[in-house]
Structures are given as C-alpha cells and as structure tokens.
mmCIF file of C-alpha atoms in Angstrom:
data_model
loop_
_atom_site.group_PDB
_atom_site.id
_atom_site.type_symbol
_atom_site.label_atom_id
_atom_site.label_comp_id
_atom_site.label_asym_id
_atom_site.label_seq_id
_atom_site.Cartn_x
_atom_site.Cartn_y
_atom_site.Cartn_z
ATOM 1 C CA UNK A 293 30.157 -28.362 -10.195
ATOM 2 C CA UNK A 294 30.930 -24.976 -11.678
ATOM 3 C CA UNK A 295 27.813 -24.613 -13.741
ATOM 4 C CA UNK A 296 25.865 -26.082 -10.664
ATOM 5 C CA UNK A 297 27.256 -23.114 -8.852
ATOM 6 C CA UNK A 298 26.429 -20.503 -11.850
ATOM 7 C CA UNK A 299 23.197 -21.527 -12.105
ATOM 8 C CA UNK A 300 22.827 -21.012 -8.165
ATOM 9 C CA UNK A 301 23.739 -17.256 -8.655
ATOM 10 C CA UNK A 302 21.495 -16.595 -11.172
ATOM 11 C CA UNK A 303 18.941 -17.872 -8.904
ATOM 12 C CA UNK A 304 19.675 -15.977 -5.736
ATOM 13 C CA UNK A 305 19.551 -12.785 -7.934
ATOM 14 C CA UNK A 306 16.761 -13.562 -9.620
ATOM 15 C CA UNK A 307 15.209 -14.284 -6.170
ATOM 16 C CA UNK A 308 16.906 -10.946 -4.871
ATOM 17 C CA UNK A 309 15.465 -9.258 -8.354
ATOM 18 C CA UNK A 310 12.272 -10.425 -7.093
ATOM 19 C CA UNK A 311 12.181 -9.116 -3.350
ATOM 20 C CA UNK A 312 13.249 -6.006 -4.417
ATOM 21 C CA UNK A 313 9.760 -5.748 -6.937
ATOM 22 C CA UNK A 314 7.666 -6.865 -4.861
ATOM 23 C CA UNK A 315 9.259 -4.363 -1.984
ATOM 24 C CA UNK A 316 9.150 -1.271 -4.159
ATOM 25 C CA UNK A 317 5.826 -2.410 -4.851
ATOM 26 C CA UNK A 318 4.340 -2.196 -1.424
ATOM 27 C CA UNK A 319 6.051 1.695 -1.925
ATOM 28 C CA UNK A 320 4.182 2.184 -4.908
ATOM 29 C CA UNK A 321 0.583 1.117 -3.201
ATOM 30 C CA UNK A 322 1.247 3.772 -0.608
ATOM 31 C CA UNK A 323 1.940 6.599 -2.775
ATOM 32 C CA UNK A 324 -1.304 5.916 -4.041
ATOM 33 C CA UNK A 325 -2.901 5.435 -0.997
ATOM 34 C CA UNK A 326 -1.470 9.022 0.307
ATOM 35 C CA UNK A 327 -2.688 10.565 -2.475
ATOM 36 C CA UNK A 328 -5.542 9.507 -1.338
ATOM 37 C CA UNK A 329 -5.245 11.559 1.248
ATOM 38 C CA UNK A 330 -6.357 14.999 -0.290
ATOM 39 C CA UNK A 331 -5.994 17.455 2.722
ATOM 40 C CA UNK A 332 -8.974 19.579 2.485
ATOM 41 C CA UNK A 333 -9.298 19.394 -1.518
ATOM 42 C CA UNK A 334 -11.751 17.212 -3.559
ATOM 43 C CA UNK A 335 -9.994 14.747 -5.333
ATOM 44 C CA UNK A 336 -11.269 11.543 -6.888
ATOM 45 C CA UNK A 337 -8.307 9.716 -5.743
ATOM 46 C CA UNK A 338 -9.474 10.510 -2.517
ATOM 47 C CA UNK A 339 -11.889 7.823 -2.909
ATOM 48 C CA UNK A 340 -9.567 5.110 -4.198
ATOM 49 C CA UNK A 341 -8.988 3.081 -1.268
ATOM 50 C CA UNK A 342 -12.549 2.571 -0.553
ATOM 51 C CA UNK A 343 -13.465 -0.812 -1.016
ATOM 52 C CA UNK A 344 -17.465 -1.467 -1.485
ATOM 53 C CA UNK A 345 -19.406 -4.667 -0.328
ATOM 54 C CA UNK A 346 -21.083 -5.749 -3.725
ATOM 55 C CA UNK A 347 -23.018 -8.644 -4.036
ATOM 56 C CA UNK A 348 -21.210 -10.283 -0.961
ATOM 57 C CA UNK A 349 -17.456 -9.218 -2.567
ATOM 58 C CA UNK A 350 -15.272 -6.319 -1.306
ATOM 59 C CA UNK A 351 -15.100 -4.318 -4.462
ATOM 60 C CA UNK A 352 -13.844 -1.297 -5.485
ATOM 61 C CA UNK A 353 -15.618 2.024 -5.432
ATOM 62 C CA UNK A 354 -14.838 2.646 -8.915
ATOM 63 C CA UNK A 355 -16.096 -0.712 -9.871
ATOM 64 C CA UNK A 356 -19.599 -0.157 -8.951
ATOM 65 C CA UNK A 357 -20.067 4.230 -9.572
ATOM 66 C CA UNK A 358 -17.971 6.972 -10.970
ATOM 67 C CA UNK A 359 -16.741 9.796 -9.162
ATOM 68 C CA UNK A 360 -16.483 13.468 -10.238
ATOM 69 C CA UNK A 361 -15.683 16.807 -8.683
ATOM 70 C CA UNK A 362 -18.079 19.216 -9.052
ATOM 71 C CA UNK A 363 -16.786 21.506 -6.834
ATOM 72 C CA UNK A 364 -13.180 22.225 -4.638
ATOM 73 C CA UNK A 365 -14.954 20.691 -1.845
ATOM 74 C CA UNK A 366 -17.297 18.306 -2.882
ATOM 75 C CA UNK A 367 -16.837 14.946 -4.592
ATOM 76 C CA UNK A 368 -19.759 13.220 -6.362
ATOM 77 C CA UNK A 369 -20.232 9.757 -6.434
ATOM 78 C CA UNK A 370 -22.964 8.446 -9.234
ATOM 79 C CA UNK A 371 -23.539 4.772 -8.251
ATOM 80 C CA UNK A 372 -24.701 2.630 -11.575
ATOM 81 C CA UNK A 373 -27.020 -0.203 -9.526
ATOM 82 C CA UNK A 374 -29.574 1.809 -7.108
ATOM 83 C CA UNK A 375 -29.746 -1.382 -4.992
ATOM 84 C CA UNK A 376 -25.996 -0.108 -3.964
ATOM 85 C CA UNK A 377 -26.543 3.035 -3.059
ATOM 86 C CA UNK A 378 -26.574 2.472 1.050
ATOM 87 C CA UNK A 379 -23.037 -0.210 0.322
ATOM 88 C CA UNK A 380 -21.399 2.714 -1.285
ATOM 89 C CA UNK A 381 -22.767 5.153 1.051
ATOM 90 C CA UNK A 382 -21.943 3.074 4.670
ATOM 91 C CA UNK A 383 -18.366 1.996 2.185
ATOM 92 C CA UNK A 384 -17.277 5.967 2.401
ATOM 93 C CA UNK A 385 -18.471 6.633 5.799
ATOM 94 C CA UNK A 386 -16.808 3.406 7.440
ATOM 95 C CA UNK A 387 -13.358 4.410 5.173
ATOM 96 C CA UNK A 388 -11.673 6.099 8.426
ATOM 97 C CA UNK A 389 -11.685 9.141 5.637
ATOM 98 C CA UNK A 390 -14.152 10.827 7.796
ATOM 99 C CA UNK A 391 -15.817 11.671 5.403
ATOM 100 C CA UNK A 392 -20.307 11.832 5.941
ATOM 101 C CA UNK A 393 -21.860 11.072 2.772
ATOM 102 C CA UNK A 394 -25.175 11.905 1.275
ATOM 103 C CA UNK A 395 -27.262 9.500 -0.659
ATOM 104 C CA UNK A 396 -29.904 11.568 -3.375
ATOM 105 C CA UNK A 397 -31.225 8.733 -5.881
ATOM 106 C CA UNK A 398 -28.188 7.319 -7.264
ATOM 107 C CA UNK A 399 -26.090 10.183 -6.297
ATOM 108 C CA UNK A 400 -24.388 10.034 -3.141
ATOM 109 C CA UNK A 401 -22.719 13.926 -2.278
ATOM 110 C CA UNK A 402 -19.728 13.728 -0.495
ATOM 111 C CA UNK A 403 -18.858 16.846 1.302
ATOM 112 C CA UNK A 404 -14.777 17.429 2.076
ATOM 113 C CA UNK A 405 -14.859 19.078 6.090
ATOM 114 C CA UNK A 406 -12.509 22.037 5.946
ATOM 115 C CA UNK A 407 -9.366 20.655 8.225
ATOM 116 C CA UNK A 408 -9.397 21.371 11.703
ATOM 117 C CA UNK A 409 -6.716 20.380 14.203
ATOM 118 C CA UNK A 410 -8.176 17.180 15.134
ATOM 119 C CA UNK A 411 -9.417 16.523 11.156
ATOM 120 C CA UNK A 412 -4.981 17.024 10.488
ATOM 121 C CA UNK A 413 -4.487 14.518 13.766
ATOM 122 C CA UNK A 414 -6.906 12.086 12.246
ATOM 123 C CA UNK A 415 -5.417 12.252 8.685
ATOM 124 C CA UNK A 416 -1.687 11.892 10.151
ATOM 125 C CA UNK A 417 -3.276 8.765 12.082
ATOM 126 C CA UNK A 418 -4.472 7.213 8.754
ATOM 127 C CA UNK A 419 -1.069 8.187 6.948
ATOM 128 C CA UNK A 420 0.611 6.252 9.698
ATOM 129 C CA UNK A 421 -1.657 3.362 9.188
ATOM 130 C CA UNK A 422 -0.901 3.144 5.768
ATOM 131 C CA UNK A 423 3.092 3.169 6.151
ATOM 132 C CA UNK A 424 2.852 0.509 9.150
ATOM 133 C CA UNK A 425 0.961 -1.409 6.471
ATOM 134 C CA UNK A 426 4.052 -0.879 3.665
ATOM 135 C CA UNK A 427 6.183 -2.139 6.443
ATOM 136 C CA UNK A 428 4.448 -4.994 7.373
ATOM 137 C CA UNK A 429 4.062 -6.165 3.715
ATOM 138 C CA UNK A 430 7.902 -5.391 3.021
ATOM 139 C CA UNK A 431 8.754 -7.310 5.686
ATOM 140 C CA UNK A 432 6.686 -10.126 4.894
ATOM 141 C CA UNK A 433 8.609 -10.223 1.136
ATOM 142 C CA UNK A 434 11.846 -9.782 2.972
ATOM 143 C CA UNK A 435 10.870 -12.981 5.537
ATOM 144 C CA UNK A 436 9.560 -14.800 1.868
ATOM 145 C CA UNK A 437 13.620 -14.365 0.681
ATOM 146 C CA UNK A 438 14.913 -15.728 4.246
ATOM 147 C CA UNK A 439 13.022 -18.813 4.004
ATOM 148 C CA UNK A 440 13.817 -19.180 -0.261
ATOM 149 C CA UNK A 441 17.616 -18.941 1.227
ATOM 150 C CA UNK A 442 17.260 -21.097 3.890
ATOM 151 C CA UNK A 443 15.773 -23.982 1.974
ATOM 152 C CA UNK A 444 18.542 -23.728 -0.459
ATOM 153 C CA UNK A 445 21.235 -24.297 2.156
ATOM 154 C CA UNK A 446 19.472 -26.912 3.714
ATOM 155 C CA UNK A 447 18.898 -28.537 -0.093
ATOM 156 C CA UNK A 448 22.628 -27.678 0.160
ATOM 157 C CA UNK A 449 22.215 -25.653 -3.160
ATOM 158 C CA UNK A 450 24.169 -22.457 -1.677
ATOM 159 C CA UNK A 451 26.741 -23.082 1.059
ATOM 160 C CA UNK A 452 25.967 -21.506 4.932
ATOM 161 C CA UNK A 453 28.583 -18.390 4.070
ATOM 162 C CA UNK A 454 26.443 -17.860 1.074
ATOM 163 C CA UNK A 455 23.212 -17.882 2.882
ATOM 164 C CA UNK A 456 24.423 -15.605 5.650
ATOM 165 C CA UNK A 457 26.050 -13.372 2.932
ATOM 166 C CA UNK A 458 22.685 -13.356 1.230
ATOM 167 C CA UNK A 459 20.666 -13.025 4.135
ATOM 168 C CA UNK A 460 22.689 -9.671 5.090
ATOM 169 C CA UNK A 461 22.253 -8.346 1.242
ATOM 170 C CA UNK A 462 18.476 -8.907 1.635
ATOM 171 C CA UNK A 463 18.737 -6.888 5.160
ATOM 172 C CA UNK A 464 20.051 -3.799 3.247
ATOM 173 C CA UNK A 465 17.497 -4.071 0.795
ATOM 174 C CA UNK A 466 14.794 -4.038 3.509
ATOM 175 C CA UNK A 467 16.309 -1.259 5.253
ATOM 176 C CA UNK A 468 16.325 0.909 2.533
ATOM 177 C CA UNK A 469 12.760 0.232 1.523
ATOM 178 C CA UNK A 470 11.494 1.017 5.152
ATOM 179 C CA UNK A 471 13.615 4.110 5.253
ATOM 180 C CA UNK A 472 12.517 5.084 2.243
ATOM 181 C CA UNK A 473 8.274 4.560 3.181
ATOM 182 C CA UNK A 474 9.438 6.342 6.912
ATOM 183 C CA UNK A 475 10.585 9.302 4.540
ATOM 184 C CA UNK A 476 7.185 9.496 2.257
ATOM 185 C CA UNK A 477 5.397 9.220 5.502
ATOM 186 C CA UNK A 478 7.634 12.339 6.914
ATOM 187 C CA UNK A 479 6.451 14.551 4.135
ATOM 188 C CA UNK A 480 2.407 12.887 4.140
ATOM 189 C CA UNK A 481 2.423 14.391 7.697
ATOM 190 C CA UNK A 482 4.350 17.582 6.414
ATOM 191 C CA UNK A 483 1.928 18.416 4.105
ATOM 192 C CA UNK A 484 -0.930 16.985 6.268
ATOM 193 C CA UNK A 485 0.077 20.203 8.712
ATOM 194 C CA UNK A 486 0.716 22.610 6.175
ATOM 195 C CA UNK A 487 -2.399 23.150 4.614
#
C-alpha cells in the first residue's frame, strides 16, 4: 500500500505542477496582450491580438502581412495576398483598438489617435477585458484540478482529507494568480492615465 500511496503524491503534484503552468500561462498571454496596448505610441505589438479572417480561418495578422513603424504614430501594415486587403483592414478596425485603418494597394496605414480622455477610458475598458479573460481561463484550470481530485477520491486513489487538503492548496494557488493579473491590470490602467 505504501508505494500505492507514493505514487499518488507524485501524481497530485504533478497535477498541482501542472495547474500552476497552465495558470501562469494565462498571466503570460496577458502581458502580451497589454503590451499590446501601446498608449498613444506605434508599436507593432500593438497589432498582435488581431486575429484576421483568411480563407474562412481566424488567423493571425502577422500570418497574412508584416507590420512596420514608419513613424511614432503610424503603424504600417503590408498585406502579402491583395485579395486580403479589406479582411485585414475590417480585422484592425473591428479589434476594439480603435484604431481606423487605411487601405492603399497592399498597404493598409494605420494611424495611432493621440489619447484623449475617452480614447484612456476606452483603453482601460479593453485592459479590463483582457484580465477578466486571465481570470476566467485561470479559473477554468483551477475547476480542471477540482474535478482531477475529485475523481481520484471517488476512484478512492487519495482519501477525502487528502482531497479537501488538496482542494485548499489549489485555492491558494488560484488566489495568488488572480491577485497577481488584478495587480498587472492596476499598473495597465496606471500607465493607461499617465501618458
């Protein structure tokens, strides 16, 4: 029974190893995504999040043009296929970015508005889309390891003070993750206001 019990442990920490990667990674998709919130600057990651109907497939922006910065506030979007020029174009301007693109050939200009009160409002909205979307995905992983735990109690692989124990372990873990995407989302809207 003992090394049914050790290899028990190994598997609620491997399981716990696991929640806490795939937590950290819903962190790591909204740094990105914040830094795709430039505030008043070009910046190609600006564009990152933009996701392009291609060919009948969401697709990344980056997957069908290159972007460049020609200017502090301009970003330039050279689109490879012409027949995607009005995708990528409609792609940007649907973004919630609010950004208003401008399609010349395969070049599409997208100018950066200088931000205005209600251009920081709409930015802080976004931010605070993104981290509602970090939480939702962190809590999904954290209801993943609740239902991994439950199944092994009920396979009676971990005892009911185990599970509970567990179960409170995983809490922690999910409470520091959301405290931790509350706190980048603190100093998104900081800077947001700053600039």
């Amino acid at each position: 029974d003992y090394f049914e019990w050790r290899l028990n442990v190994s598997d609620v920490a491997g399981l716990k190893k696991d929640l806490s990667r795939r937590m950290e990674g819903a962190v790591e998709v909204l740094h990105k995504e914040f830094t795709g919130l430039r505030t008043g600057r070009a910046s190609v990651s600006l564009l990152e999040p933009v996701m392009v109907e291609a060919y009948g497939v969401p697709t990344p922006l980056n997957q069908v043009a290159s972007v460049s910065v020609p200017e502090a506030r301009m970003l330039s979007v050279q689109v490879w296929d012409k027949s995607m020029v009005k995708s990528v174009e409609k792609a940007i301007r649907d973004s919630g970015l609010g950004l208003n693109p401008a399609a010349d050939g395969t070049l599409v200009r997208v100018p950066i508005p200088a931000l205005n009160e209600e251009r920081r409002a709409e930015l802080s909205k976004v931010a605070g889309k993104y981290a509602e979307q970090a939480k939702v995905s962190v809590r999904n992983v954290r209801r993943d390891g609740m239902d991994q735990l439950k199944k092994w109690e009920k396979d009676s692989e971990i005892s009911k003070d185990e599970m509970h124990s567990e179960e409170k372990e995983i809490q922690k873990l999910t409470d520091k993750v959301i405290a931790e995407i509350d706190e980048t989302l603190a100093n998104k809207e900081q800077e947001i206001m700053q600039v």
